[in-house]
Each structure stands twice: as C-alpha cells, then as structure tokens.
Amino acid sequence: VRRAAKRLRKAAPESGAVDVATLHRVRIRAKQLRYVIEFAAPLAGKPARRAVRDLAELQELLGDYRDAANAAD
C-alpha cells in the first residue's frame, strides 16, 4: 500500500497548470492504489472501504475530465 501511495503522490502535480497526460498518469496510479487497498480491505476495515470509494470517485472525475478534453480537441 505504501509503495502504491508513494507512486500516486509522485504522479500528482504540486501546483500550476496541468496537462491531460499528467492527469491520466494520476488516474492510473489512483487505480493501482485502489486495487491494492481493495485486496487489503478485509483486514483494514472501514477506513479501507472509504479509501476505495474515494479513489474510485477520483478515477471517475479524472476520466470524465480526460474525455471532455479529448472531445474538445
């Protein structure tokens, strides 16, 4: 979980303008972290289930943004 979380933090931009490719990398890393947490959820309980839900929402938001940016092009 720590490794996947670290990879997500590294992929996430700190500030400023962000391109669609960067957001896509963040989305992929969020998906990887979600899968790891889903695997550990039976042991971690409610906080893990909440994290999975939040990561799924982040993935959906970033995916919608990417689709809109591609449609605009």
Short mmCIF file of N, CA, C and O in Angstrom, two decimals:
data_model
loop_
_atom_site.label_atom_id
_atom_site.label_comp_id
_atom_site.label_asym_id
_atom_site.label_seq_id
_atom_site.Cartn_x
_atom_site.Cartn_y
_atom_site.Cartn_z
N VAL A 1 0.84 -1.18 0.00
CA VAL A 1 0.00 0.00 0.00
C VAL A 1 0.88 1.25 0.00
O VAL A 1 0.62 2.20 -0.73
N ARG A 2 1.95 1.22 0.82
CA ARG A 2 2.83 2.39 0.88
C ARG A 2 3.47 2.68 -0.47
O ARG A 2 3.56 3.84 -0.87
N ARG A 3 3.90 1.63 -1.15
CA ARG A 3 4.54 1.83 -2.45
C ARG A 3 3.57 2.43 -3.47
O ARG A 3 3.91 3.37 -4.19
N ALA A 4 2.37 1.90 -3.51
CA ALA A 4 1.37 2.42 -4.44
C ALA A 4 0.98 3.85 -4.09
O ALA A 4 0.79 4.69 -4.98
N ALA A 5 0.88 4.16 -2.80
CA ALA A 5 0.55 5.52 -2.38
C ALA A 5 1.68 6.49 -2.74
O ALA A 5 1.43 7.62 -3.17
N LYS A 6 2.91 6.04 -2.58
CA LYS A 6 4.06 6.89 -2.93
C LYS A 6 4.08 7.17 -4.43
O LYS A 6 4.34 8.30 -4.86
N ARG A 7 3.77 6.17 -5.23
CA ARG A 7 3.73 6.36 -6.68
C ARG A 7 2.63 7.35 -7.08
O ARG A 7 2.82 8.16 -7.99
N LEU A 8 1.50 7.30 -6.38
CA LEU A 8 0.43 8.25 -6.66
C LEU A 8 0.86 9.66 -6.28
O LEU A 8 0.65 10.60 -7.05
N ARG A 9 1.49 9.82 -5.12
CA ARG A 9 1.96 11.15 -4.71
C ARG A 9 2.96 11.71 -5.70
O ARG A 9 2.93 12.90 -6.02
N LYS A 10 3.86 10.87 -6.20
CA LYS A 10 4.86 11.34 -7.16
C LYS A 10 4.22 11.75 -8.49
O LYS A 10 4.70 12.66 -9.16
N ALA A 11 3.16 11.06 -8.89
CA ALA A 11 2.49 11.36 -10.16
C ALA A 11 1.66 12.63 -10.07
O ALA A 11 1.45 13.31 -11.07
N ALA A 12 1.19 12.96 -8.88
CA ALA A 12 0.31 14.12 -8.70
C ALA A 12 1.11 15.41 -8.80
O ALA A 12 2.16 15.55 -8.16
N PRO A 13 0.62 16.37 -9.57
CA PRO A 13 1.31 17.66 -9.67
C PRO A 13 1.16 18.46 -8.38
O PRO A 13 0.16 18.31 -7.67
N GLU A 14 2.15 19.27 -8.08
CA GLU A 14 2.08 20.07 -6.86
C GLU A 14 1.22 21.31 -7.05
O GLU A 14 0.46 21.67 -6.18
N SER A 15 1.36 21.98 -8.16
CA SER A 15 0.54 23.17 -8.42
C SER A 15 0.74 23.60 -9.87
O SER A 15 1.55 23.05 -10.59
N GLY A 16 -0.01 24.63 -10.25
CA GLY A 16 0.14 25.19 -11.58
C GLY A 16 -0.70 24.47 -12.62
O GLY A 16 -1.51 23.61 -12.31
N ALA A 17 -0.46 24.83 -13.87
CA ALA A 17 -1.19 24.24 -14.99
C ALA A 17 -0.77 22.79 -15.16
O ALA A 17 0.40 22.44 -15.03
N VAL A 18 -1.75 21.96 -15.45
CA VAL A 18 -1.50 20.52 -15.59
C VAL A 18 -2.06 20.07 -16.93
O VAL A 18 -3.16 20.44 -17.31
N ASP A 19 -1.29 19.25 -17.63
CA ASP A 19 -1.77 18.75 -18.91
C ASP A 19 -2.57 17.45 -18.72
O ASP A 19 -2.54 16.83 -17.65
N VAL A 20 -3.25 17.06 -19.75
CA VAL A 20 -4.12 15.89 -19.70
C VAL A 20 -3.32 14.62 -19.47
O VAL A 20 -3.77 13.72 -18.75
N ALA A 21 -2.13 14.54 -20.03
CA ALA A 21 -1.30 13.35 -19.86
C ALA A 21 -0.92 13.15 -18.39
O ALA A 21 -0.92 12.02 -17.89
N THR A 22 -0.62 14.22 -17.70
CA THR A 22 -0.29 14.13 -16.28
C THR A 22 -1.49 13.64 -15.48
O THR A 22 -1.36 12.78 -14.61
N LEU A 23 -2.65 14.17 -15.78
CA LEU A 23 -3.86 13.72 -15.08
C LEU A 23 -4.16 12.26 -15.36
O LEU A 23 -4.64 11.53 -14.50
N HIS A 24 -3.85 11.82 -16.56
CA HIS A 24 -4.05 10.41 -16.90
C HIS A 24 -3.12 9.53 -16.06
O HIS A 24 -3.53 8.48 -15.56
N ARG A 25 -1.86 9.96 -15.90
CA ARG A 25 -0.93 9.20 -15.05
C ARG A 25 -1.42 9.14 -13.61
O ARG A 25 -1.33 8.09 -12.96
N VAL A 26 -1.97 10.25 -13.12
CA VAL A 26 -2.52 10.27 -11.76
C VAL A 26 -3.68 9.28 -11.67
O VAL A 26 -3.79 8.53 -10.70
N ARG A 27 -4.52 9.25 -12.69
CA ARG A 27 -5.66 8.34 -12.70
C ARG A 27 -5.20 6.88 -12.66
O ARG A 27 -5.75 6.06 -11.92
N ILE A 28 -4.18 6.55 -13.44
CA ILE A 28 -3.66 5.19 -13.46
C ILE A 28 -3.09 4.81 -12.10
O ILE A 28 -3.33 3.71 -11.58
N ARG A 29 -2.35 5.73 -11.48
CA ARG A 29 -1.77 5.45 -10.16
C ARG A 29 -2.87 5.32 -9.10
O ARG A 29 -2.78 4.50 -8.19
N ALA A 30 -3.93 6.11 -9.22
CA ALA A 30 -5.06 6.00 -8.28
C ALA A 30 -5.73 4.64 -8.43
O ALA A 30 -6.11 4.00 -7.43
N LYS A 31 -5.84 4.17 -9.66
CA LYS A 31 -6.44 2.85 -9.91
C LYS A 31 -5.58 1.76 -9.28
O LYS A 31 -6.09 0.85 -8.62
N GLN A 32 -4.26 1.86 -9.44
CA GLN A 32 -3.37 0.86 -8.86
C GLN A 32 -3.48 0.85 -7.34
O GLN A 32 -3.56 -0.22 -6.72
N LEU A 33 -3.51 2.03 -6.73
CA LEU A 33 -3.65 2.11 -5.28
C LEU A 33 -4.99 1.53 -4.84
O LEU A 33 -5.06 0.80 -3.86
N ARG A 34 -6.05 1.84 -5.58
CA ARG A 34 -7.37 1.30 -5.23
C ARG A 34 -7.36 -0.22 -5.24
O ARG A 34 -7.90 -0.86 -4.34
N TYR A 35 -6.74 -0.82 -6.24
CA TYR A 35 -6.69 -2.27 -6.33
C TYR A 35 -5.94 -2.87 -5.14
O TYR A 35 -6.36 -3.89 -4.58
N VAL A 36 -4.85 -2.24 -4.75
CA VAL A 36 -4.08 -2.74 -3.60
C VAL A 36 -4.91 -2.64 -2.34
O VAL A 36 -4.95 -3.58 -1.52
N ILE A 37 -5.58 -1.51 -2.15
CA ILE A 37 -6.40 -1.33 -0.94
C ILE A 37 -7.59 -2.29 -0.95
O ILE A 37 -7.96 -2.82 0.10
N GLU A 38 -8.19 -2.52 -2.11
CA GLU A 38 -9.30 -3.48 -2.18
C GLU A 38 -8.85 -4.86 -1.73
O GLU A 38 -9.60 -5.57 -1.06
N PHE A 39 -7.64 -5.22 -2.08
CA PHE A 39 -7.10 -6.52 -1.67
C PHE A 39 -6.95 -6.59 -0.15
O PHE A 39 -7.23 -7.62 0.47
N ALA A 40 -6.53 -5.47 0.46
CA ALA A 40 -6.29 -5.44 1.91
C ALA A 40 -7.53 -5.05 2.71
O ALA A 40 -7.51 -5.12 3.93
N ALA A 41 -8.59 -4.65 2.06
CA ALA A 41 -9.78 -4.14 2.75
C ALA A 41 -10.35 -5.08 3.80
O ALA A 41 -10.75 -4.61 4.86
N PRO A 42 -10.40 -6.38 3.56
CA PRO A 42 -10.95 -7.25 4.61
C PRO A 42 -10.17 -7.16 5.93
O PRO A 42 -10.73 -7.34 6.99
N LEU A 43 -8.90 -6.85 5.85
CA LEU A 43 -8.07 -6.73 7.05
C LEU A 43 -8.13 -5.32 7.64
O LEU A 43 -8.02 -5.15 8.85
N ALA A 44 -8.28 -4.32 6.78
CA ALA A 44 -8.19 -2.92 7.22
C ALA A 44 -9.54 -2.34 7.63
O ALA A 44 -9.58 -1.32 8.32
N GLY A 45 -10.64 -2.91 7.16
CA GLY A 45 -11.95 -2.47 7.59
C GLY A 45 -12.47 -1.20 6.93
O GLY A 45 -12.20 -0.93 5.77
N LYS A 46 -13.22 -0.44 7.72
CA LYS A 46 -13.95 0.71 7.22
C LYS A 46 -13.06 1.79 6.58
O LYS A 46 -13.41 2.32 5.52
N PRO A 47 -11.91 2.14 7.16
CA PRO A 47 -11.07 3.14 6.51
C PRO A 47 -10.64 2.72 5.10
O PRO A 47 -10.58 3.56 4.19
N ALA A 48 -10.38 1.45 4.91
CA ALA A 48 -10.00 0.96 3.59
C ALA A 48 -11.17 1.05 2.62
O ALA A 48 -10.98 1.44 1.47
N ARG A 49 -12.36 0.71 3.08
CA ARG A 49 -13.53 0.82 2.21
C ARG A 49 -13.78 2.27 1.79
O ARG A 49 -14.12 2.54 0.65
N ARG A 50 -13.59 3.20 2.72
CA ARG A 50 -13.73 4.62 2.40
C ARG A 50 -12.68 5.07 1.39
O ARG A 50 -12.99 5.81 0.46
N ALA A 51 -11.45 4.62 1.57
CA ALA A 51 -10.38 4.98 0.65
C ALA A 51 -10.67 4.44 -0.75
O ALA A 51 -10.47 5.15 -1.74
N VAL A 52 -11.18 3.21 -0.82
CA VAL A 52 -11.54 2.63 -2.12
C VAL A 52 -12.62 3.47 -2.79
O VAL A 52 -12.53 3.79 -3.98
N ARG A 53 -13.63 3.87 -2.03
CA ARG A 53 -14.71 4.69 -2.58
C ARG A 53 -14.16 6.04 -3.08
O ARG A 53 -14.48 6.47 -4.19
N ASP A 54 -13.32 6.67 -2.28
CA ASP A 54 -12.77 7.97 -2.65
C ASP A 54 -11.87 7.87 -3.89
O ASP A 54 -11.91 8.73 -4.77
N LEU A 55 -11.07 6.82 -3.95
CA LEU A 55 -10.21 6.64 -5.12
C LEU A 55 -11.03 6.34 -6.37
O LEU A 55 -10.69 6.81 -7.47
N ALA A 56 -12.10 5.60 -6.24
CA ALA A 56 -12.98 5.34 -7.39
C ALA A 56 -13.60 6.64 -7.89
O ALA A 56 -13.69 6.87 -9.10
N GLU A 57 -14.00 7.51 -6.96
CA GLU A 57 -14.56 8.81 -7.36
C GLU A 57 -13.50 9.66 -8.05
O GLU A 57 -13.80 10.34 -9.04
N LEU A 58 -12.28 9.64 -7.55
CA LEU A 58 -11.19 10.39 -8.18
C LEU A 58 -10.94 9.87 -9.58
O LEU A 58 -10.81 10.66 -10.53
N GLN A 59 -10.89 8.56 -9.74
CA GLN A 59 -10.70 7.97 -11.06
C GLN A 59 -11.79 8.42 -12.03
O GLN A 59 -11.51 8.75 -13.18
N GLU A 60 -13.03 8.39 -11.56
CA GLU A 60 -14.14 8.77 -12.43
C GLU A 60 -14.04 10.25 -12.82
O GLU A 60 -14.23 10.60 -13.98
N LEU A 61 -13.72 11.10 -11.87
CA LEU A 61 -13.59 12.53 -12.15
C LEU A 61 -12.48 12.78 -13.16
O LEU A 61 -12.67 13.52 -14.13
N LEU A 62 -11.32 12.16 -12.95
CA LEU A 62 -10.21 12.36 -13.88
C LEU A 62 -10.52 11.78 -15.26
O LEU A 62 -10.14 12.34 -16.28
N GLY A 63 -11.22 10.66 -15.28
CA GLY A 63 -11.62 10.07 -16.56
C GLY A 63 -12.59 10.96 -17.32
O GLY A 63 -12.45 11.15 -18.53
N ASP A 64 -13.55 11.53 -16.61
CA ASP A 64 -14.50 12.44 -17.25
C ASP A 64 -13.78 13.68 -17.79
O ASP A 64 -14.09 14.15 -18.89
N TYR A 65 -12.82 14.19 -17.01
CA TYR A 65 -12.07 15.36 -17.46
C TYR A 65 -11.28 15.03 -18.73
O TYR A 65 -11.26 15.81 -19.68
N ARG A 66 -10.65 13.87 -18.73
CA ARG A 66 -9.87 13.47 -19.91
C ARG A 66 -10.76 13.31 -21.13
O ARG A 66 -10.42 13.75 -22.23
N ASP A 67 -11.92 12.69 -20.94
CA ASP A 67 -12.85 12.53 -22.06
C ASP A 67 -13.30 13.89 -22.59
O ASP A 67 -13.37 14.09 -23.81
N ALA A 68 -13.59 14.83 -21.70
CA ALA A 68 -14.01 16.16 -22.13
C ALA A 68 -12.89 16.89 -22.85
O ALA A 68 -13.11 17.56 -23.86
N ALA A 69 -11.67 16.76 -22.35
CA ALA A 69 -10.52 17.41 -23.01
C ALA A 69 -10.29 16.82 -24.39
O ALA A 69 -10.01 17.56 -25.34
N ASN A 70 -10.41 15.51 -24.52
CA ASN A 70 -10.24 14.87 -25.83
C ASN A 70 -11.35 15.27 -26.77
O ASN A 70 -11.11 15.47 -27.97
N ALA A 71 -12.57 15.40 -26.26
CA ALA A 71 -13.69 15.80 -27.12
C ALA A 71 -13.51 17.25 -27.59
O ALA A 71 -13.89 17.58 -28.71
N ALA A 72 -12.94 18.08 -26.73
CA ALA A 72 -12.74 19.48 -27.09
C ALA A 72 -11.69 19.62 -28.19
O ALA A 72 -11.76 20.53 -29.01
N ASP A 73 -10.72 18.69 -28.21
CA ASP A 73 -9.69 18.73 -29.25
C ASP A 73 -10.31 18.32 -30.58
O ASP A 73 -10.03 18.72 -31.61
#
